[in-house]
Amino acid sequence: MSGGGAPEPALTDGSSRLVVGTGVDTVDRPLAGAIAGHTVSLIAAEPVWALHGEAVAAPLDAHAGRWLRITIPDGEAAKTIDVAAACWRSMLDAGVRRDSVVVALGGGSTGDLAGFVAASYMRGLRWVQLPTTVIAQVDAAVGGKTGVNHGGIKNAVGAFHSPELVVAASAFLATLPRRQLASGLVEVVKMAALLDLELLARVEADVEPLLDGDPQAWTPVVAASQRVKAAVVERDPREAGERRVLNFGHTLGHALEGAAGGALTHGEAVGHGIRFALRLAADDGLDAGFVERIERLLGRFELPPLPPVGVEALLAAVARDKKATRDGVVWVLPTAPQAWRATVVDERRLRAALERFMTAGGPA
Amino acid sequence: MSGGGAPEPALTDGSSRLVVGTGVDTVDRPLAGAIAGHTVSLIAAEPVWALHGEAVAAPLDAHAGRWLRITIPDGEAAKTIDVAAACWRSMLDAGVRRDSVVVALGGGSTGDLAGFVAASYMRGLRWVQLPTTVIAQVDAAVGGKTGVNHGGIKNAVGAFHSPELVVAASAFLATLPRRQLASGLVEVVKMAALLDLELLARVEADVEPLLDGDPQAWTPVVAASQRVKAAVVERDPREAGERRVLNFGHTLGHALEGAAGGALTHGEAVGHGIRFALRLAADDGLDAGFVERIERLLGRFELPPLPPVGVEALLAAVARDKKATRDGVVWVLPTAPQAWRATVVDERRLRAALERFMTAGGPA
């Protein structure tokens, strides 16, 4: 395996300072600087607080003017307007002012919710993200997207509001179940396949320690993934063009995730979404060896089988995709290793490909 | 009186194109350009739609790809998270995408709500504001502040999200009751006293036609007020410094408005807030003739008397002011005609001044 315990140098996605390190003490110094003397609203789910609260309470006690802890539901259940409204209410009742700071401790859902809470409270507070899951560390914490679900649509309501600081301590990942580590690794593969073949090779080499949650293996993967994502976001902060690359696997992935009703994690659904996109891309001439390479890697992640969902229901869900334009739903398809295009796929072709995929598309 | 029917040249607050004119047809051409071919979510309260819907439906029919009308409660009742959530739901159910446009038709509350709806729907839609009240035309529509009330705090949740276009047709003002016109004129006086003595003189000269809702009198006042506000906002878009001038009269005004429980309009409460701020400023040496000049002008607006509210309740409400910093509540006080400073007022002095004002502070 590769990697090591030395902290990576801090980088930035243009708006956020990104600090990556192995030990939980990676958090201390940057957090102290960001909150010095200010009121802090700490937003976390109970199980995350039970695991990692101690590492965060110490710098808060030492450096915040005062701090309040706001408990939210764990996971995706946090991403509702009602939970956001309850957070705002807690902050108002505690007299939290606009010169205060929100600190989010948790996974991608906690960050999405807390970022939206920070973005909208009195028209915008500074905030700090302390991501504790793979998806949050490698992807969600970089780029400033925040939001909650509404009306059955993911991230239907939200804001672009970058955290001032993101501290990713890979030691947080050591407590995660293997399934969640694998799901997170799908997002790494998503970026690596289209943007960073060196990172792809590193994941291929270290799959086992990564799936075991070895912090030493994760630190360089987190750092490289953040670098890739930060570069994309920097070139396209508002998702006008190039940032769409990050949607690779997500067009069908979101639809599958919704339709599976909890049977697939986000990452697992995206994994299948990547597999489907690769088949569309293969029909367009993508090198079969590369398709096979990615399929083989995803095959090591132990993805659950495709859920028994009707093709028409999936097509309808895809059509409601938030990133649809007047021209239709845009698919991100690789054209070669580390190259891609965004394209609208003809509906007849899409239906036929999806029928084949859903009947015979299980992992090889 | 002064003024006339010729449309004023469009200006900008840096983010919004601001068009002012007298007739309702002022709306047609700029609106057509902003919505061309796009899906439009038109947000309006029923009474406003009954009065002015026709003027807006025609360009929407002619130029929108398609449009849906979303009805919200009239006035301040629109500014809740629940109303925002209902708007988002209507838009999601109608398949509104991120390349669509929100159009707000109504007063300041409608604009505040619709702007927040636009800011947060799929992380931000373009929007157009068609203000139909004085406060909305001269003040609220300029500067990009949007928001809803929560936990008893005004604008506790919101965003900075400038409309792409604001079209102010002063003919919309002709249907307003005299009391509402007077309330709106308070916001004009607020800006004129501290920033534009020429505008102050124009208001003094035209009080009667303005309180009668004469569009010809209003067009130049709206245009000049927008110019003043746009210049302030341009220099301080995020309310870090100079923009605080716009808070003149609002520190006590917001507290009075809340405490009066509907007995005072926003403008009336701000009118009293200006009167109180002038007394604080007079104690600090502000020229007595200027204090008297503003008092005399506000005296022509027929403000209702101060509500019977306890001083301690007002002090507590002031202390919860959203613009409070770690140092305390910041008051905007004139130092001379067209000059001001922002300052924290010692609590003992504040209590004493407020006791005098609330017992003997009714309009002269």
XYZ file of C-alpha atoms in Angstrom:
728
model
C 0.000 0.000 0.000
C 0.937 3.643 -0.364
C 0.309 6.749 1.729
C 1.502 7.830 5.146
C 0.667 9.788 8.247
C 2.211 13.142 7.432
C -0.392 15.905 7.050
C -0.941 17.016 3.474
C -0.412 20.703 2.741
C -3.642 22.695 2.892
C -5.183 23.515 -0.446
C -8.230 25.472 -1.400
C -11.193 25.154 -3.749
C -11.152 28.899 -4.210
C -13.459 29.558 -1.283
C -12.631 26.948 1.347
C -9.375 26.157 3.052
C -8.978 22.368 2.872
C -6.901 20.617 5.534
C -6.314 16.853 5.354
C -4.537 14.752 7.965
C -4.582 11.339 9.567
C -5.109 11.847 13.318
C -8.183 13.439 14.922
C -5.867 16.135 16.288
C -5.681 17.426 12.700
C -8.824 19.336 13.650
C -7.466 21.298 16.603
C -5.399 24.121 15.266
C -7.368 25.080 12.123
C -10.680 24.936 14.024
C -9.285 27.100 16.807
C -8.319 29.732 14.264
C -11.699 29.744 12.548
C -13.827 30.087 15.677
C -11.598 32.230 17.893
C -13.855 34.065 20.332
C -17.025 33.576 18.272
C -20.304 31.938 19.168
C -20.428 28.490 17.553
C -23.500 26.463 16.583
C -22.265 22.867 16.410
C -24.552 20.725 14.260
C -24.220 16.930 14.503
C -26.267 13.751 14.678
C -26.250 11.877 17.979
C -24.294 8.770 16.840
C -21.594 10.927 15.254
C -21.329 13.023 18.371
C -21.014 9.875 20.481
C -18.079 8.719 18.329
C -16.245 11.953 17.620
C -17.688 14.650 19.867
C -14.786 14.562 22.272
C -12.288 15.487 19.577
C -14.322 18.578 18.749
C -15.584 19.625 22.183
C -12.058 20.274 23.426
C -11.148 22.962 20.857
C -14.669 24.424 21.152
C -14.356 24.715 24.932
C -10.940 26.259 24.555
C -11.520 28.688 21.694
C -15.212 29.490 21.098
C -16.762 32.495 22.813
C -19.614 30.132 23.652
C -21.076 27.193 21.794
C -24.348 25.343 21.527
C -24.845 21.860 20.217
C -27.753 21.224 17.873
C -28.709 17.592 17.376
C -30.148 16.561 14.022
C -31.319 13.197 12.671
C -28.610 10.900 11.377
C -28.056 10.558 7.641
C -30.375 11.652 4.846
C -33.247 12.218 7.317
C -31.486 15.448 8.316
C -32.002 16.930 4.870
C -35.472 18.413 5.250
C -36.820 21.926 5.462
C -38.302 21.046 8.855
C -34.905 20.096 10.282
C -33.390 23.292 8.873
C -36.239 25.297 10.423
C -35.648 23.610 13.785
C -31.928 24.483 13.624
C -32.723 28.107 12.805
C -35.174 28.164 15.692
C -32.603 26.779 18.145
C -30.094 29.381 17.014
C -32.610 32.233 17.265
C -33.689 31.120 20.716
C -30.051 31.044 21.799
C -29.509 34.565 20.474
C -27.007 33.490 17.806
C -25.940 36.538 15.823
C -24.662 37.042 12.330
C -21.040 37.225 13.427
C -21.166 33.638 14.692
C -19.915 30.422 13.078
C -21.651 27.128 12.242
C -19.586 23.950 12.617
C -20.863 20.771 10.951
C -19.602 17.442 12.267
C -20.755 14.449 10.249
C -21.290 12.979 6.825
C -22.459 14.500 3.577
C -26.052 14.882 4.737
C -25.031 16.763 7.855
C -22.813 19.028 5.787
C -25.535 19.653 3.209
C -28.053 20.549 5.911
C -25.685 22.571 8.081
C -24.348 24.447 5.075
C -27.866 25.443 4.065
C -28.624 26.425 7.661
C -25.509 28.612 7.655
C -26.202 30.031 4.198
C -29.682 31.212 5.092
C -29.466 32.165 8.775
C -29.615 35.951 8.780
C -28.618 35.770 5.112
C -25.381 33.934 5.681
C -23.015 32.841 8.452
C -19.468 31.598 8.107
C -19.195 27.847 8.552
C -16.690 25.052 9.052
C -17.129 21.479 7.897
C -15.593 18.531 9.754
C -16.504 15.625 7.483
C -16.574 12.174 9.088
C -17.478 9.969 6.112
C -15.691 9.166 2.891
C -18.226 10.871 0.621
C -18.128 13.983 2.748
C -14.323 14.074 2.889
C -13.580 13.350 -0.753
C -16.512 15.052 -2.410
C -19.373 16.737 -0.568
C -17.245 19.060 1.568
C -15.539 20.553 -1.471
C -17.376 22.923 -3.766
C -19.864 24.813 -1.679
C -23.038 22.946 -2.566
C -25.534 22.794 0.284
C -29.174 21.793 0.370
C -32.110 19.764 1.565
C -34.534 17.452 -0.202
C -38.109 18.527 -0.932
C -41.096 17.174 -2.802
C -39.232 13.929 -3.427
C -36.358 15.699 -5.200
C -32.846 15.535 -3.792
C -31.231 18.877 -3.012
C -34.282 20.667 -4.395
C -33.706 23.573 -2.011
C -30.278 24.895 -1.148
C -27.482 27.331 -1.782
C -23.938 27.616 -3.012
C -22.193 28.524 0.241
C -18.650 27.280 0.730
C -17.406 26.472 4.207
C -14.570 28.745 5.178
C -12.626 25.698 6.331
C -12.844 21.946 5.805
C -10.765 19.663 8.038
C -10.727 16.021 6.976
C -9.155 13.717 9.563
C -8.995 10.252 8.035
C -8.976 8.722 11.537
C -12.721 9.524 11.542
C -13.120 6.960 8.750
C -11.776 4.083 10.830
C -15.124 3.669 12.613
C -17.144 3.328 9.399
C -18.649 -0.002 8.302
C -17.098 -1.604 5.250
C -20.223 -1.030 3.164
C -20.061 2.707 3.757
C -16.361 2.818 2.931
C -17.075 1.016 -0.345
C -19.895 3.445 -1.154
C -17.584 6.367 -0.583
C -14.903 4.838 -2.724
C -17.353 4.878 -5.654
C -17.204 8.691 -5.629
C -13.420 8.506 -5.712
C -13.585 6.191 -8.719
C -16.056 8.561 -10.376
C -13.513 11.371 -10.295
C -10.424 9.252 -10.842
C -11.758 7.550 -13.981
C -12.529 10.811 -15.753
C -9.888 13.119 -14.293
C -6.960 11.410 -12.523
C -5.640 8.023 -13.646
C -2.894 8.162 -11.017
C -5.550 8.281 -8.305
C -7.375 5.436 -10.074
C -4.225 3.292 -9.928
C -3.743 4.126 -6.251
C -7.290 2.991 -5.437
C -6.776 -0.198 -7.438
C -3.567 -0.882 -5.501
C -5.034 -0.116 -2.061
C -8.609 -1.418 -2.293
C -8.215 -3.743 0.672
C -6.778 -1.326 3.255
C -9.214 1.307 2.011
C -12.202 -1.006 2.525
C -10.771 -1.828 5.967
C -10.859 1.870 6.875
C -7.103 2.172 7.323
C -6.474 5.901 7.959
C -2.944 5.686 6.564
C -4.334 4.436 3.263
C -7.103 6.997 3.200
C -5.150 10.193 3.849
C -3.508 10.414 0.397
C -6.718 9.273 -1.331
C -8.732 11.972 0.421
C -6.123 14.584 -0.392
C -5.902 13.593 -4.064
C -9.673 13.424 -4.426
C -10.093 16.872 -2.906
C -7.430 18.182 -5.253
C -9.274 16.786 -8.270
C -12.625 18.119 -7.152
C -11.246 21.501 -6.103
C -9.674 21.966 -9.525
C -12.997 21.235 -11.232
C -14.950 23.517 -8.926
C -12.415 26.288 -9.296
C -12.880 26.261 -13.061
C -16.681 26.132 -12.815
C -18.022 27.255 -9.435
C -21.691 27.445 -10.478
C -21.954 24.251 -12.471
C -22.271 26.010 -15.808
C -20.102 23.547 -17.702
C -17.111 21.498 -16.654
C -18.407 20.777 -13.167
C -20.957 18.510 -14.774
C -18.199 15.896 -14.931
C -18.915 15.274 -11.253
C -22.362 14.076 -12.261
C -20.840 10.965 -13.872
C -22.975 8.029 -12.726
C -25.389 10.303 -10.892
C -28.101 10.680 -13.522
C -29.277 7.091 -13.244
C -27.746 6.856 -9.769
C -30.144 9.383 -8.232
C -33.095 7.666 -9.889
C -31.985 4.236 -8.634
C -31.316 5.559 -5.163
C -34.826 6.995 -4.955
C -36.485 3.932 -6.449
C -34.603 1.452 -4.258
C -36.231 2.921 -1.164
C -33.197 2.516 1.066
C -31.892 -0.749 -0.386
C -28.962 1.084 -2.009
C -26.699 3.697 -0.458
C -25.988 6.799 -2.499
C -22.584 5.470 -3.459
C -23.929 2.073 -4.411
C -26.582 3.655 -6.606
C -23.929 5.841 -8.220
C -21.793 2.728 -8.716
C -24.572 1.186 -10.771
C -25.080 4.542 -12.472
C -21.426 4.551 -13.508
C -21.792 1.022 -14.841
C -24.802 2.084 -16.917
C -23.048 5.204 -18.205
C -20.088 3.042 -19.219
C -22.404 0.898 -21.344
C -23.821 3.946 -23.094
C -20.250 5.137 -23.596
C -19.144 1.738 -24.900
C -21.899 1.911 -27.547
C -20.392 5.257 -28.549
C -16.973 3.680 -28.962
C -15.319 3.923 -25.536
C -12.383 1.531 -25.310
C -13.608 -1.874 -24.034
C -10.486 -2.375 -21.928
C -11.201 0.786 -19.957
C -14.853 -0.183 -19.438
C -13.688 -3.538 -18.150
C -11.077 -1.953 -15.876
C -13.675 0.194 -14.120
C -16.210 -2.655 -13.993
C -13.560 -4.870 -12.425
C -12.675 -2.282 -9.793
C -16.333 -1.661 -8.923
C -16.759 -5.428 -8.766
C -14.400 -5.492 -5.778
C -16.696 -3.096 -3.867
C -19.389 -5.737 -3.224
C -22.238 -3.590 -4.615
C -25.698 -5.029 -3.853
C -27.664 -6.185 -6.906
C -29.833 -3.802 -8.906
C -33.221 -3.292 -7.243
C -36.340 -4.644 -8.982
C -37.524 -1.333 -10.424
C -39.481 -0.823 -13.627
C -37.765 0.930 -16.509
C -40.614 3.422 -16.956
C -40.414 4.487 -13.311
C -36.672 5.049 -13.690
C -37.119 7.007 -16.908
C -39.684 9.212 -15.195
C -37.323 9.801 -12.263
C -34.450 10.591 -14.624
C -36.647 13.103 -16.470
C -37.229 14.956 -13.192
C -33.468 15.294 -12.758
C -32.585 18.661 -11.282
C -29.856 19.169 -13.843
C -32.224 18.754 -16.787
C -32.237 21.682 -19.197
C -34.719 22.753 -21.825
C -32.956 20.359 -24.172
C -33.398 17.346 -21.921
C -31.419 15.347 -19.387
C -27.670 15.672 -19.798
C -25.532 12.535 -19.378
C -21.828 12.561 -18.576
C -20.154 9.849 -20.635
C -16.465 8.954 -20.799
C -14.978 9.063 -24.284
C -11.538 7.696 -23.314
C -9.584 7.173 -20.069
C -9.518 10.621 -18.405
C -11.777 12.227 -21.052
C -15.539 12.784 -21.196
C -18.414 14.654 -22.777
C -21.845 15.806 -21.633
C -24.630 14.818 -23.974
C -28.386 14.406 -24.273
C -29.284 10.778 -24.969
C -32.178 10.094 -27.317
C -35.145 8.717 -25.360
C -35.632 5.590 -27.460
C -32.012 4.681 -27.167
C -32.097 5.377 -23.443
C -35.150 3.165 -22.910
C -33.606 0.277 -24.837
C -30.272 0.535 -23.026
C -31.970 0.763 -19.657
C -34.135 -2.276 -20.382
C -31.024 -4.305 -21.198
C -29.193 -2.975 -18.146
C -31.986 -3.598 -15.642
C -32.620 -7.153 -16.819
C -29.044 -8.329 -17.363
C -27.014 -5.568 -15.772
C -26.102 -7.001 -12.409
C -22.457 -6.896 -11.397
C -20.455 -9.411 -13.419
C -45.006 69.931 -7.978
C -42.145 68.430 -9.915
C -41.696 65.248 -11.935
C -43.202 64.041 -15.185
C -44.230 61.038 -17.206
C -41.067 60.385 -19.208
C -39.409 57.095 -18.285
C -36.214 57.489 -16.304
C -33.090 55.892 -17.769
C -32.421 52.424 -16.396
C -29.764 52.259 -13.728
C -28.301 49.368 -11.826
C -27.388 48.488 -8.252
C -24.513 46.446 -9.596
C -26.553 43.277 -9.873
C -30.047 44.349 -10.893
C -31.209 46.369 -13.867
C -33.586 48.990 -12.474
C -36.296 50.396 -14.760
C -38.628 53.153 -13.538
C -41.602 54.580 -15.425
C -45.074 55.949 -14.902
C -47.468 53.752 -16.912
C -48.062 50.032 -16.318
C -46.776 49.427 -19.840
C -43.324 50.235 -18.448
C -43.254 46.542 -17.558
C -43.768 45.078 -21.030
C -40.509 45.339 -22.876
C -37.995 44.691 -20.072
C -40.026 41.743 -18.771
C -40.268 40.252 -22.257
C -36.487 40.358 -22.551
C -35.876 38.734 -19.185
C -38.242 35.800 -19.627
C -37.933 35.117 -23.342
C -38.797 31.464 -23.919
C -38.267 30.432 -20.284
C -40.610 28.808 -17.812
C -41.857 31.471 -15.399
C -43.105 30.988 -11.824
C -45.218 34.077 -11.137
C -45.585 34.687 -7.383
C -48.291 37.104 -6.211
C -50.954 37.557 -3.565
C -54.552 37.347 -4.712
C -55.514 41.025 -4.139
C -52.435 42.221 -6.008
C -53.164 39.867 -8.866
C -56.750 41.133 -9.022
C -55.490 44.706 -9.364
C -52.444 44.311 -11.587
C -52.453 40.781 -12.974
C -53.692 41.840 -16.369
C -50.679 44.091 -16.952
C -48.361 41.147 -16.322
C -50.301 38.250 -17.828
C -50.105 39.771 -21.310
C -46.294 39.824 -21.565
C -46.127 36.407 -19.866
C -48.557 34.905 -22.382
C -46.607 36.457 -25.220
C -43.033 35.769 -24.142
C -42.724 32.993 -21.527
C -42.160 29.420 -22.665
C -44.891 28.546 -20.165
C -45.864 30.085 -16.855
C -47.512 29.072 -13.641
C -49.080 31.371 -11.101
C -48.371 30.713 -7.429
C -50.676 32.454 -4.974
C -49.264 33.467 -1.600
C -50.830 35.247 1.387
C -50.994 39.029 1.176
C -48.466 41.132 3.070
C -46.190 40.008 5.879
C -48.072 36.693 6.238
C -46.247 35.542 3.098
C -42.883 35.697 4.838
C -42.780 32.267 6.457
C -40.776 29.131 5.839
C -44.041 27.272 5.288
C -45.078 29.591 2.463
C -41.624 29.265 0.902
C -41.853 25.476 1.184
C -45.279 25.539 -0.489
C -43.892 27.614 -3.361
C -40.985 25.211 -3.830
C -43.426 22.331 -3.795
C -45.641 23.927 -6.449
C -42.611 24.526 -8.625
C -41.286 20.981 -8.165
C -44.702 19.510 -8.952
C -44.847 21.608 -12.107
C -41.393 20.401 -13.167
C -39.798 23.839 -12.949
C -36.124 23.548 -13.815
C -33.083 25.544 -12.889
C -33.073 27.460 -16.172
C -36.440 29.044 -15.345
C -37.277 32.486 -13.961
C -39.245 33.625 -10.902
C -41.318 36.804 -11.278
C -42.542 38.535 -8.100
C -45.519 40.869 -8.384
C -46.347 42.718 -5.177
C -45.017 44.632 -2.223
C -41.898 44.235 -0.148
C -43.099 41.070 1.567
C -43.848 39.365 -1.732
C -40.439 40.362 -3.037
C -38.673 39.166 0.118
C -40.428 35.801 -0.023
C -40.155 35.319 -3.777
C -36.516 36.317 -3.759
C -35.745 33.715 -1.105
C -37.763 31.147 -3.049
C -35.696 31.963 -6.138
C -32.397 32.036 -4.230
C -32.860 28.566 -2.770
C -34.772 26.650 -5.447
C -32.216 24.261 -6.892
C -29.575 26.554 -5.399
C -30.641 29.638 -7.286
C -32.921 30.792 -10.083
C -32.877 34.120 -11.902
C -35.697 36.378 -10.797
C -37.519 39.582 -11.710
C -39.222 41.899 -9.261
C -42.271 43.978 -10.199
C -42.817 46.043 -7.048
C -46.321 47.432 -6.512
C -45.876 49.368 -3.256
C -43.816 52.386 -2.334
C -41.496 50.564 0.071
C -40.873 47.871 -2.501
C -40.229 50.354 -5.307
C -38.001 52.794 -3.447
C -36.190 50.430 -1.130
C -36.871 46.696 -0.844
C -36.415 45.873 -4.535
C -32.931 47.385 -4.603
C -30.021 45.615 -2.961
C -30.678 41.919 -3.185
C -31.892 41.232 0.346
C -34.466 38.472 0.518
C -35.865 36.546 3.443
C -38.640 35.267 5.659
C -39.417 35.722 9.343
C -38.798 32.927 11.848
C -38.952 32.475 15.594
C -40.390 35.970 15.963
C -37.402 37.593 14.230
C -37.881 39.515 11.008
C -35.848 38.269 8.049
C -34.205 35.669 10.268
C -33.801 33.338 7.296
C -32.890 34.529 3.830
C -30.258 35.230 1.226
C -28.557 37.984 -0.675
C -29.911 37.303 -4.168
C -30.464 40.285 -6.432
C -33.246 40.215 -8.972
C -31.885 40.378 -12.479
C -34.428 43.083 -13.265
C -36.658 45.418 -11.270
C -39.413 47.296 -13.083
C -41.131 49.967 -11.008
C -44.258 51.379 -12.652
C -45.507 54.212 -10.464
C -49.031 53.728 -11.852
C -49.168 50.668 -9.546
C -49.004 53.084 -6.596
C -52.210 54.910 -7.571
C -54.359 52.150 -6.056
C -52.671 52.279 -2.635
C -54.419 53.709 0.445
C -53.059 56.995 1.770
C -51.750 55.362 4.937
C -49.592 52.970 2.941
C -48.277 55.770 0.738
C -47.292 57.710 3.874
C -45.567 54.648 5.328
C -43.571 54.228 2.163
C -42.616 57.859 2.126
C -40.947 57.366 5.521
C -38.344 55.143 3.847
C -37.729 57.873 1.285
C -37.196 60.392 4.078
C -34.853 57.942 5.806
C -32.532 57.924 2.794
C -33.038 61.548 1.796
C -32.203 62.955 5.247
C -28.873 61.184 5.452
C -27.865 60.985 1.804
C -29.757 63.286 -0.576
C -31.028 66.709 0.524
C -32.303 67.433 -2.985
C -34.631 64.435 -2.702
C -35.647 65.634 0.776
C -36.630 69.026 -0.656
C -38.590 67.350 -3.449
C -40.576 65.277 -0.940
C -41.242 68.388 1.164
C -42.511 70.194 -1.934
C -44.687 67.323 -3.188
C -46.062 65.763 0.012
C -49.675 66.235 -1.013
C -49.615 64.697 -4.511
C -47.374 61.928 -3.155
C -49.847 61.080 -0.380
C -52.597 61.153 -3.035
C -50.727 58.484 -5.008
C -50.182 60.685 -8.062
C -47.979 58.591 -10.397
C -46.511 61.704 -12.017
C -45.252 62.866 -8.621
C -43.960 59.441 -7.678
C -41.890 58.586 -10.765
C -39.012 60.985 -10.023
C -39.121 60.193 -6.286
C -38.895 56.461 -6.984
C -36.064 56.995 -9.442
C -34.097 59.246 -7.081
C -34.620 56.904 -4.119
C -33.436 53.915 -6.116
C -30.387 55.900 -7.202
C -29.529 56.715 -3.590
C -30.023 53.172 -2.413
C -28.234 51.624 -5.380
C -25.205 53.817 -4.730
C -25.079 52.691 -1.089
C -25.524 49.025 -1.971
C -22.911 49.231 -4.704
C -20.349 50.469 -2.214
C -21.298 47.844 0.404
C -23.181 44.868 -1.051
C -22.954 42.664 2.059
C -23.778 45.238 4.712
C -20.276 45.318 6.124
C -20.200 49.055 6.689
C -21.794 51.913 4.815
C -24.984 50.055 4.034
C -25.852 50.343 7.692
C -27.012 53.881 6.907
C -30.188 52.269 5.565
C -30.894 51.059 9.074
C -31.589 54.647 10.200
C -34.779 54.493 12.278
C -34.972 50.716 12.000
C -33.330 49.719 15.281
C -36.179 50.988 17.422
C -38.536 50.750 14.438
C -38.351 46.954 14.219
C -38.868 46.667 17.981
C -41.888 48.995 17.884
C -43.351 47.226 14.867
C -43.154 43.892 16.651
C -44.471 45.231 19.938
C -47.365 47.124 18.359
C -48.851 43.853 17.140
C -50.172 45.241 13.870
C -51.115 48.707 15.127
C -48.202 50.256 13.230
C -47.124 49.588 9.664
C -43.425 49.014 9.057
C -43.048 52.541 7.728
C -44.927 54.074 10.629
C -42.761 52.200 13.115
C -39.647 53.338 11.267
C -41.015 56.891 11.305
C -41.103 56.765 15.082
C -37.709 55.070 15.053
C -36.305 57.984 13.042
C -37.828 60.412 15.520
C -36.174 58.576 18.411
C -32.817 58.389 16.628
C -33.039 62.148 15.998
C -33.407 62.733 19.745
C -30.353 60.638 20.500
C -28.530 62.554 17.773
C -29.727 65.915 19.134
C -28.230 65.016 22.524
C -24.966 64.414 20.671
C -25.140 67.857 19.120
C -27.102 67.450 15.882
C -28.376 70.824 14.662
C -31.811 71.518 16.197
C -33.101 73.106 13.004
C -32.463 69.881 11.065
C -34.142 67.769 13.745
C -37.146 70.080 13.575
C -37.207 69.966 9.773
C -37.460 66.173 9.706
C -39.944 66.130 12.616
C -42.092 68.645 10.741
C -42.040 66.593 7.540
C -42.886 63.350 9.379
C -45.644 65.287 11.157
C -47.393 65.728 7.791
C -47.528 61.929 7.327
C -50.265 61.424 9.941
C -48.315 58.741 11.881
C -50.474 56.962 14.487
C -49.439 57.574 18.120
C -46.783 55.458 19.818
C -48.224 52.163 21.064
C -48.453 51.569 24.833
C -45.393 49.329 25.109
C -43.122 48.997 28.114
C -39.563 50.278 27.835
C -38.066 47.011 29.087
C -39.896 45.006 26.415
C -38.583 47.376 23.751
C -35.036 47.180 25.100
C -35.213 43.393 25.035
C -36.480 43.455 21.441
C -33.743 45.896 20.437
C -31.127 43.627 22.014
C -32.313 40.778 19.778
C -31.700 42.959 16.722
C -30.329 40.888 13.861
C -27.647 43.484 13.178
C -26.258 43.322 16.702
C -22.554 42.515 16.906
C -20.431 41.248 19.754
C -20.047 44.864 20.821
C -23.790 45.469 21.079
C -26.582 47.009 19.050
C -25.395 49.536 16.494
C -27.449 52.723 16.038
C -27.326 54.919 12.952
C -27.426 58.544 14.060
C -27.250 61.682 11.924
C -24.432 64.051 12.812
C -25.433 66.833 10.393
C -27.733 67.159 7.363
C -26.576 64.430 4.946
C -24.017 62.993 7.400
C -24.197 60.139 9.918
C -22.311 57.703 12.082
C -22.957 54.179 13.384
C -22.470 53.843 17.103
C -23.207 51.653 20.096
C -25.337 53.527 22.637
C -24.661 52.917 26.320
C -27.525 50.945 27.863
C -28.248 53.360 30.698
C -28.411 56.279 28.331
C -30.604 54.268 25.969
C -33.032 53.318 28.734
C -33.351 56.901 29.943
C -33.851 58.290 26.430
C -36.393 55.613 25.600
C -38.341 56.291 28.811
C -38.587 59.970 27.911
C -39.535 59.170 24.314
C -42.223 56.616 25.112
C -43.937 58.833 27.700
C -43.696 62.197 25.964
C -42.579 61.272 22.487
C -45.777 61.382 20.479
C -45.748 63.396 17.266
C -45.664 67.127 17.981
